[in-house]
Amino acid sequence: MSILKEAKNYELLNTCNKCGFCVQSCSVYKEHLNEAYGTRGRLRLIKAVADGELERTSFYEKIINSCLMCEECSKNCPSGVQGHLLVQMAREDLAREKGLPFTKKLPLEKILPNNKLRSFSFKSFRNFKNIVIRPIPSLHSIRGININSVNIEKEDFLTSYKPLEVSKNSKFKVGFFVGCLMNHTMKEVAHSIVRVLVNEGCEVLAPQEQRCCGTPAHTYGHSKITRELALHNMRLFNEMKVDVIVTGCASCGNMLKNYAKVFKEDNELKDLTLEFSAKVRDITEFLMDDLKISVNKNRNNLVGKVTYHDPCHLVRGQNVTLQPRKILRDIKGIEYIEMPGANKCCGASGMFQYFYPEESMAISNKKIENIKKTNADYVVTNCPACYHRLKGNIEANKLPQKILHIIELLDPGKQIV
Amino acid sequence: MKETQISFLRNIVGNKNICTNKEELLVYEYDATLLKGAPEVIVFPENTEQVSNILAFAYQEGIPVNTRGAGTNLSGGSIPDQGGIALVMTKMNKVLETDFKNGVVVVEPGVINQELQDYLIPHGYYYPPDPASMKACTIGGNIGECSGGPRCLKYGVTRDYVLGMEMVLGTGEVVVIGSKQQMNPDPLDLVKLMVGSEGTLGVFTKLFLKIKKIPEAKKTMLCTFNSVKDASKTVANIISRGIVPTTLEMMDNLLINCAEDFTGLGLDRNADALLLIEVDGFKEELDGQVQVIKEVCEKNYVKEFKIAQSAQEVDQLWTARRTVIGAVARKRPSYSLQDVTVPRNKLPDIVEAIVNISQKYNLPIGVLAHAGDGNLHPLVLFDERNKEEVKKVHEAEFNICKIALSLGGTLSGEHGIGLLKKPYLKQEFSPEVLKLKKQIMLAFDPKNILNPDKILEVGK
């Protein structure tokens, strides 16, 4: 039986009363202006499949996969229908009933969960990029993704990481969940996170055996892999007996905090997941809410205007919006400018940008227009995926702005200017 | 429809603007009611010429045309229950001209109400009609239904803000009626006739709208009561004291709780009724008005009288009000919404009658009211999969409508007749008036292809 027909799930599909508030909040709908690409339409189609009124056609699949998982519809629904979770459920149903296509199956099942294979892939890509792509400008952008702008580390962060010395009575024992993208492409940012935490008197453990958080597999409905990864990561961090688990990646944080959803029908694991998830913090959350650090000192002599882009998985996924803004408003010497539409998706959304290049480009262009309106010198964000998407688009549009991960502003060891 | 007809339409709008996939037909079969009916083809025109060509062809072939905006309407008016063409105006969504000096804006019908407001506000202007669904609905749809909204107590409904329009008739001819002038001394006012015509007389392609300067100041008050009767009396008393608030909105206990579930604002879950009152104008005149309103509230045993202290608080209160219809799905999966209007002083009577009906049929009914206008939205909550219950809902609604008419009221304040309220029409209008309306519809649309048989059964 399809999971859509399971009583609990089927009931969820019947909670929408079609008021239509979700439709205009959907960035993908705004590009198509066709009901099928808005949440209300997607839910109608999922219900049609559940009722046997519609086959799982390739067009259905296209529509279900065209969701950014930005959670705007869920936040805007007066009845509290969680549109993004219902789409996720439909993707899980598709993965089970039809199987995933090779283009998704290979990365989700084989490469991302396997640390060695993933490292090998990133390294091979680095070589390919340096030798083939870089000299040929026409290859710099593939399907609107500015791959030339993506830095890939020669050696990833976790392989080279050695814990820094801390005073004996550390305030917190912190487990650092680095996340694949930061590990392979933003090693310096990861080091900044460690330095800032250690400066604040924390002991930082970053176990090399940590694996992908499971976001990509979960997003495309591969529940088996998601569970394997979740179990592995939970056991690993639980055994280390850390006080908190900190991450600088919005999507990883969102996934780690929601592991309970992956095991919703398993009561035994539920306790383990709840215990684990309760420890997870976004880096800004941990610094501002737990450590209550003072940030008014300008630690790297930055001058000029800064603006902030809210990652979907932070602003809606985790309700973290005030902490990063407080940091940026408090630092002396810089001027914080709120960007119009700061919390709208940047258009990256994981593999979405590859499979839906036109929509993705259009959504990114709106973000670029909003960045221009701020006249800021720096665009700050808090998620490696957004960081790369914004960086790629800023460079492709030859804008003067420089993109920063928020932790870079708090690390005196980081040379920004 | 025949394949040749579809390919003719394809030539008019181009491949990217036409759909016949089953998946897409399924998502154009509904609106915000429970009714259904799928089109045979969906077209997205991009300009007046395309609309004209589509309608000329539909006229020639006798194909039904159902014009649609965002599909948020509450009367079944945008459901293509006779098949044919769903003419979706969402791609004609530009603000074409603005003339702030003369307070006029020209827009295409697919512009979202909220987006027009967002465009105007930085210039110090706004478009007064503010249906609760303003974040989601189109201006074209607002005009088709003659939408009201909380602000219409003071500022009037959509009809008061449409100066003129370019539109396409059921034959494909393009006409301009009214003008961009603030006064249109037209003895047979066609513009007024078009507003609220629910897509049966023509298809709008450009709309000339009146806009207003944003008032200097406003005060928003939240008052709770131990009985709906006290709240209703407060409403009547405020107006008889000569104050015209911008809004006088009422919610009953059930809706207060739904709104609180979504917004978590700390609304009083035990209150039997809540009034959201707003006054606007010049700063100096507001304090006096607030004082009078407070006195009236106290005379009617107000439980708590609160003035919103910040712009953020005002926004939150309005979010609670604007989303409450959607929020009722938290209680039961389906709702059915009426739109009856009674003379203001009859408000307590109809509310009492609704409470009795709710008990008689054992159905939860929430009462939301633009109380200042006597316009009520009783929300009957149920589960559409329970056929027994659906039958009871229909009976309960029929009774609500009958009582509204017996109190000297009308069936529809602002949501239109569409399909949903067609069965009750004979209760409100005499056969002579209905015949007259039918003749008007045929004069505009001789073949009855424009949203056929909505409002009235016209027949071929």
PDB file of C-alpha atoms in Angstrom, chain A residues 18, chain B residues 28-39 64-68 73-83 144-145 196-200 336-339 394 397-398 401 411-412 415-426 441 448 450-459:
ATOM      1  CA  LYS A  18      -8.176  25.425  -0.543  1.00  0.00           C
TER       2      LYS A  18
ATOM      3  CA  TYR B  28      -8.257  24.202 -12.321  1.00  0.00           C
ATOM      4  CA  GLU B  29     -11.413  22.373 -11.298  1.00  0.00           C
ATOM      5  CA  TYR B  30     -11.754  24.006  -7.869  1.00  0.00           C
ATOM      6  CA  ASP B  31     -11.872  27.305  -6.013  1.00  0.00           C
ATOM      7  CA  ALA B  32     -12.082  27.903  -2.262  1.00  0.00           C
ATOM      8  CA  THR B  33     -15.513  26.200  -2.073  1.00  0.00           C
ATOM      9  CA  LEU B  34     -16.197  22.460  -2.159  1.00  0.00           C
ATOM     10  CA  LEU B  35     -17.583  22.547  -5.691  1.00  0.00           C
ATOM     11  CA  LYS B  36     -15.766  21.021  -8.614  1.00  0.00           C
ATOM     12  CA  GLY B  37     -15.817  21.031 -12.390  1.00  0.00           C
ATOM     13  CA  ALA B  38     -12.850  20.622 -14.725  1.00  0.00           C
ATOM     14  CA  PRO B  39     -12.174  22.684 -17.868  1.00  0.00           C
ATOM     15  CA  PRO B  64     -18.037  28.083 -22.677  1.00  0.00           C
ATOM     16  CA  VAL B  65     -15.399  30.445 -21.285  1.00  0.00           C
ATOM     17  CA  ASN B  66     -14.723  30.633 -17.561  1.00  0.00           C
ATOM     18  CA  THR B  67     -12.542  33.578 -16.553  1.00  0.00           C
ATOM     19  CA  ARG B  68     -10.352  32.995 -13.520  1.00  0.00           C
ATOM     20  CA  ASN B  73     -13.464  32.939  -4.503  1.00  0.00           C
ATOM     21  CA  LEU B  74     -16.093  31.662  -2.149  1.00  0.00           C
ATOM     22  CA  SER B  75     -19.149  31.106  -4.322  1.00  0.00           C
ATOM     23  CA  GLY B  76     -18.079  28.690  -7.052  1.00  0.00           C
ATOM     24  CA  GLY B  77     -18.016  31.497  -9.616  1.00  0.00           C
ATOM     25  CA  SER B  78     -14.664  30.503 -11.095  1.00  0.00           C
ATOM     26  CA  ILE B  79     -15.450  26.810 -11.470  1.00  0.00           C
ATOM     27  CA  PRO B  80     -15.700  25.724 -15.111  1.00  0.00           C
ATOM     28  CA  ASP B  81     -18.628  23.401 -14.420  1.00  0.00           C
ATOM     29  CA  GLN B  82     -19.603  23.323 -18.098  1.00  0.00           C
ATOM     30  CA  GLY B  83     -16.123  22.422 -19.320  1.00  0.00           C
ATOM     31  CA  GLY B 144     -15.860  40.453 -10.853  1.00  0.00           C
ATOM     32  CA  GLU B 145     -17.237  39.757  -7.382  1.00  0.00           C
ATOM     33  CA  GLY B 196     -19.951  42.265  -9.599  1.00  0.00           C
ATOM     34  CA  SER B 197     -20.926  40.683 -12.926  1.00  0.00           C
ATOM     35  CA  GLU B 198     -18.973  37.516 -11.987  1.00  0.00           C
ATOM     36  CA  GLY B 199     -17.494  36.985 -15.426  1.00  0.00           C
ATOM     37  CA  THR B 200     -20.871  36.753 -17.160  1.00  0.00           C
ATOM     38  CA  SER B 336     -19.047  26.295   4.115  1.00  0.00           C
ATOM     39  CA  LEU B 337     -19.358  30.019   4.220  1.00  0.00           C
ATOM     40  CA  GLN B 338     -22.393  32.222   3.830  1.00  0.00           C
ATOM     41  CA  ASP B 339     -22.362  35.924   3.100  1.00  0.00           C
ATOM     42  CA  HIS B 394     -27.197  22.398   3.247  1.00  0.00           C
ATOM     43  CA  GLU B 397     -27.470  27.124   5.363  1.00  0.00           C
ATOM     44  CA  PHE B 398     -30.849  27.286   3.699  1.00  0.00           C
ATOM     45  CA  CYS B 401     -30.474  32.463   4.269  1.00  0.00           C
ATOM     46  CA  LEU B 411     -28.072  36.766   0.419  1.00  0.00           C
ATOM     47  CA  SER B 412     -24.764  38.140  -0.668  1.00  0.00           C
ATOM     48  CA  HIS B 415     -18.775  37.000  -2.258  1.00  0.00           C
ATOM     49  CA  GLY B 416     -21.168  36.872  -5.195  1.00  0.00           C
ATOM     50  CA  ILE B 417     -23.773  34.309  -6.154  1.00  0.00           C
ATOM     51  CA  GLY B 418     -21.763  32.028  -8.445  1.00  0.00           C
ATOM     52  CA  LEU B 419     -23.045  28.500  -8.253  1.00  0.00           C
ATOM     53  CA  LEU B 420     -23.363  28.271  -4.517  1.00  0.00           C
ATOM     54  CA  LYS B 421     -26.166  30.712  -3.911  1.00  0.00           C
ATOM     55  CA  LYS B 422     -28.050  30.244  -7.172  1.00  0.00           C
ATOM     56  CA  PRO B 423     -30.711  28.038  -5.540  1.00  0.00           C
ATOM     57  CA  TYR B 424     -31.654  30.816  -3.114  1.00  0.00           C
ATOM     58  CA  LEU B 425     -31.988  33.580  -5.675  1.00  0.00           C
ATOM     59  CA  LYS B 426     -35.719  33.187  -6.195  1.00  0.00           C
ATOM     60  CA  MET B 441     -26.807  39.083 -19.618  1.00  0.00           C
ATOM     61  CA  ASN B 448     -24.331  32.625 -23.168  1.00  0.00           C
ATOM     62  CA  LEU B 450     -19.244  33.749 -20.655  1.00  0.00           C
ATOM     63  CA  ASN B 451     -19.253  31.867 -17.371  1.00  0.00           C
ATOM     64  CA  PRO B 452     -22.540  30.350 -18.556  1.00  0.00           C
ATOM     65  CA  ASP B 453     -25.391  29.938 -16.107  1.00  0.00           C
ATOM     66  CA  LYS B 454     -23.519  31.429 -13.166  1.00  0.00           C
ATOM     67  CA  ILE B 455     -25.677  33.762 -11.068  1.00  0.00           C
ATOM     68  CA  LEU B 456     -28.677  32.841 -13.216  1.00  0.00           C
ATOM     69  CA  GLU B 457     -29.785  29.964 -15.411  1.00  0.00           C
ATOM     70  CA  VAL B 458     -29.737  31.692 -18.811  1.00  0.00           C
ATOM     71  CA  GLY B 459     -29.789  28.685 -21.120  1.00  0.00           C
TER      72      GLY B 459
END
